[in-house]
């Protein structure tokens, strides 16, 4: 149903500043980057917003070319809307039978439907996001939001 993910540790971003910080760290370390939206962001922020911030951040660091995954939670309509908006990677956590149908639709659009992700580093509230991203992408352990 889904292809394997690149060997990277995902980073959850909530803004252009956070997406840019993650891209800068990935460029510095020369590692692949997987940017993930907040849970269910497709419903309240929309695909256009997430695509805009990830496209702008990746334009600042073209050597990174992050994979941007929009979280659609268990809402198939949000998956379809995100595909129409041109999103290339989506996370769907609903029923397996619906996920299989959505994966077929996504594949025909040249997109990927994921049904799970490794636990991401969430940049919300992190005091030094650049350092946290460098350590996270460098393979170090969980980063405390108070660091």
Tab-separated table of C-alpha atoms in Angstrom:
chain	number	residue	atom	x	y	z
A	1	UNK	CA	0.000	0.000	0.000
A	2	UNK	CA	2.819	2.427	0.813
A	3	UNK	CA	6.450	2.663	-0.176
A	4	UNK	CA	9.209	2.646	2.435
A	5	UNK	CA	10.110	6.024	3.874
A	6	UNK	CA	13.545	7.531	3.443
A	7	UNK	CA	15.889	6.668	6.295
A	8	UNK	CA	15.354	9.787	8.339
A	9	UNK	CA	13.801	10.986	11.556
A	10	UNK	CA	10.664	13.061	10.875
A	11	UNK	CA	10.250	16.601	12.146
A	12	UNK	CA	6.807	18.053	12.890
A	13	UNK	CA	6.528	21.697	11.859
A	14	UNK	CA	3.857	24.303	12.566
A	15	UNK	CA	5.229	27.335	10.695
A	16	UNK	CA	7.489	28.548	7.921
A	17	UNK	CA	10.160	29.404	10.511
A	18	UNK	CA	10.156	25.841	11.849
A	19	UNK	CA	10.194	24.308	8.363
A	20	UNK	CA	13.102	26.572	7.371
A	21	UNK	CA	15.018	25.673	10.528
A	22	UNK	CA	14.585	21.963	9.821
A	23	UNK	CA	15.735	22.442	6.217
A	24	UNK	CA	18.794	24.399	7.376
A	25	UNK	CA	19.791	21.614	9.773
A	26	UNK	CA	19.305	18.935	7.109
A	27	UNK	CA	21.413	20.966	4.658
A	28	UNK	CA	24.152	21.400	7.262
A	29	UNK	CA	24.238	17.656	7.966
A	30	UNK	CA	23.618	16.626	4.342
A	31	UNK	CA	20.814	14.238	5.354
A	32	UNK	CA	17.332	13.599	3.928
A	33	UNK	CA	14.431	15.387	5.582
A	34	UNK	CA	10.858	14.357	6.297
A	35	UNK	CA	8.630	17.268	7.351
A	36	UNK	CA	5.293	16.368	8.934
A	37	UNK	CA	2.343	18.626	9.666
A	38	UNK	CA	0.541	18.718	12.981
A	39	UNK	CA	-1.958	15.895	13.533
A	40	UNK	CA	-5.076	16.465	11.450
A	41	UNK	CA	-3.709	19.720	9.977
A	42	UNK	CA	-5.423	19.032	6.655
A	43	UNK	CA	-8.781	19.734	8.324
A	44	UNK	CA	-7.955	23.067	9.974
A	45	UNK	CA	-4.939	24.501	8.127
A	46	UNK	CA	-5.382	22.949	4.709
A	47	UNK	CA	-3.131	21.513	2.067
A	48	UNK	CA	-2.467	24.899	0.483
A	49	UNK	CA	-1.017	26.299	3.696
A	50	UNK	CA	1.212	23.305	4.379
A	51	UNK	CA	2.393	23.114	0.794
A	52	UNK	CA	3.190	26.845	0.805
A	53	UNK	CA	5.348	26.707	3.927
A	54	UNK	CA	7.201	23.554	2.894
A	55	UNK	CA	7.740	24.820	-0.669
A	56	UNK	CA	9.085	28.155	0.616
A	57	UNK	CA	11.380	26.485	3.135
A	58	UNK	CA	12.742	24.036	0.576
A	59	UNK	CA	13.332	26.893	-1.896
A	60	UNK	CA	15.735	28.370	0.663
A	61	UNK	CA	17.636	25.060	0.811
A	62	UNK	CA	17.220	23.434	-2.627
A	63	UNK	CA	19.860	20.818	-1.844
A	64	UNK	CA	17.553	19.315	0.798
A	65	UNK	CA	14.333	18.577	-1.170
A	66	UNK	CA	12.336	17.495	1.888
A	67	UNK	CA	9.462	15.072	1.722
A	68	UNK	CA	6.461	16.958	3.145
A	69	UNK	CA	3.721	14.802	4.686
A	70	UNK	CA	0.324	16.354	5.400
A	71	UNK	CA	-1.549	14.630	8.230
A	72	UNK	CA	-5.152	13.995	7.181
A	73	UNK	CA	-6.021	11.987	10.325
A	74	UNK	CA	-8.890	9.592	9.582
A	75	UNK	CA	-10.640	11.922	7.107
A	76	UNK	CA	-10.725	10.499	3.554
A	77	UNK	CA	-12.201	13.733	2.194
A	78	UNK	CA	-9.136	15.614	3.399
A	79	UNK	CA	-6.908	13.129	1.566
A	80	UNK	CA	-8.825	13.708	-1.674
A	81	UNK	CA	-8.730	17.492	-1.230
A	82	UNK	CA	-4.983	17.393	-0.535
A	83	UNK	CA	-4.394	15.320	-3.659
A	84	UNK	CA	-6.351	17.911	-5.659
A	85	UNK	CA	-4.146	20.615	-4.141
A	86	UNK	CA	-1.045	18.798	-5.385
A	87	UNK	CA	0.295	17.294	-2.160
A	88	UNK	CA	2.719	14.463	-2.913
A	89	UNK	CA	2.656	12.685	0.466
A	90	UNK	CA	-0.217	12.225	2.890
A	91	UNK	CA	-0.767	10.481	6.193
A	92	UNK	CA	-4.116	8.708	6.708
A	93	UNK	CA	-4.900	6.916	9.959
A	94	UNK	CA	-8.397	5.671	9.182
A	95	UNK	CA	-9.726	2.222	8.334
A	96	UNK	CA	-7.451	-0.100	6.353
A	97	UNK	CA	-10.010	-0.782	3.601
A	98	UNK	CA	-10.449	2.941	2.982
A	99	UNK	CA	-6.679	3.453	3.131
A	100	UNK	CA	-6.227	0.834	0.395
A	101	UNK	CA	-8.637	2.679	-1.905
A	102	UNK	CA	-7.051	6.036	-1.124
A	103	UNK	CA	-3.573	4.604	-1.766
A	104	UNK	CA	-4.705	3.542	-5.254
A	105	UNK	CA	-6.058	7.017	-5.949
A	106	UNK	CA	-2.881	8.625	-4.604
A	107	UNK	CA	-0.671	6.364	-6.720
A	108	UNK	CA	-2.598	7.324	-9.863
A	109	UNK	CA	-1.891	10.955	-8.961
A	110	UNK	CA	1.808	10.246	-8.446
A	111	UNK	CA	1.441	10.734	-4.684
A	112	UNK	CA	2.127	8.528	-1.654
A	113	UNK	CA	-0.333	7.593	1.048
A	114	UNK	CA	1.228	6.633	4.356
A	115	UNK	CA	-0.646	4.914	7.150
A	116	UNK	CA	1.957	5.452	9.841
A	117	UNK	CA	5.141	7.330	10.648
A	118	UNK	CA	7.915	7.039	13.207
A	119	UNK	CA	7.472	9.396	16.151
A	120	UNK	CA	8.600	12.863	14.989
A	121	UNK	CA	10.496	15.603	16.754
A	122	UNK	CA	7.829	18.255	17.392
A	123	UNK	CA	9.337	21.742	17.201
A	124	UNK	CA	6.466	23.476	18.992
A	125	UNK	CA	7.855	24.953	22.196
A	126	UNK	CA	11.472	23.936	21.596
A	127	UNK	CA	13.765	26.734	22.839
A	128	UNK	CA	16.600	26.092	20.383
A	129	UNK	CA	14.968	24.482	17.351
A	130	UNK	CA	18.108	24.604	15.191
A	131	UNK	CA	20.117	22.689	17.768
A	132	UNK	CA	17.241	20.277	18.366
A	133	UNK	CA	16.972	19.581	14.623
A	134	UNK	CA	20.722	19.033	14.251
A	135	UNK	CA	20.782	16.607	17.172
A	136	UNK	CA	17.609	14.821	16.037
A	137	UNK	CA	18.716	14.451	12.419
A	138	UNK	CA	22.178	13.444	13.601
A	139	UNK	CA	20.638	10.421	15.311
A	140	UNK	CA	20.736	11.542	18.911
A	141	UNK	CA	17.925	10.785	21.345
A	142	UNK	CA	14.662	12.500	22.180
A	143	UNK	CA	15.032	16.245	22.611
A	144	UNK	CA	13.471	17.909	25.637
A	145	UNK	CA	11.372	20.972	24.904
A	146	UNK	CA	13.064	22.747	27.808
A	147	UNK	CA	16.584	22.492	26.371
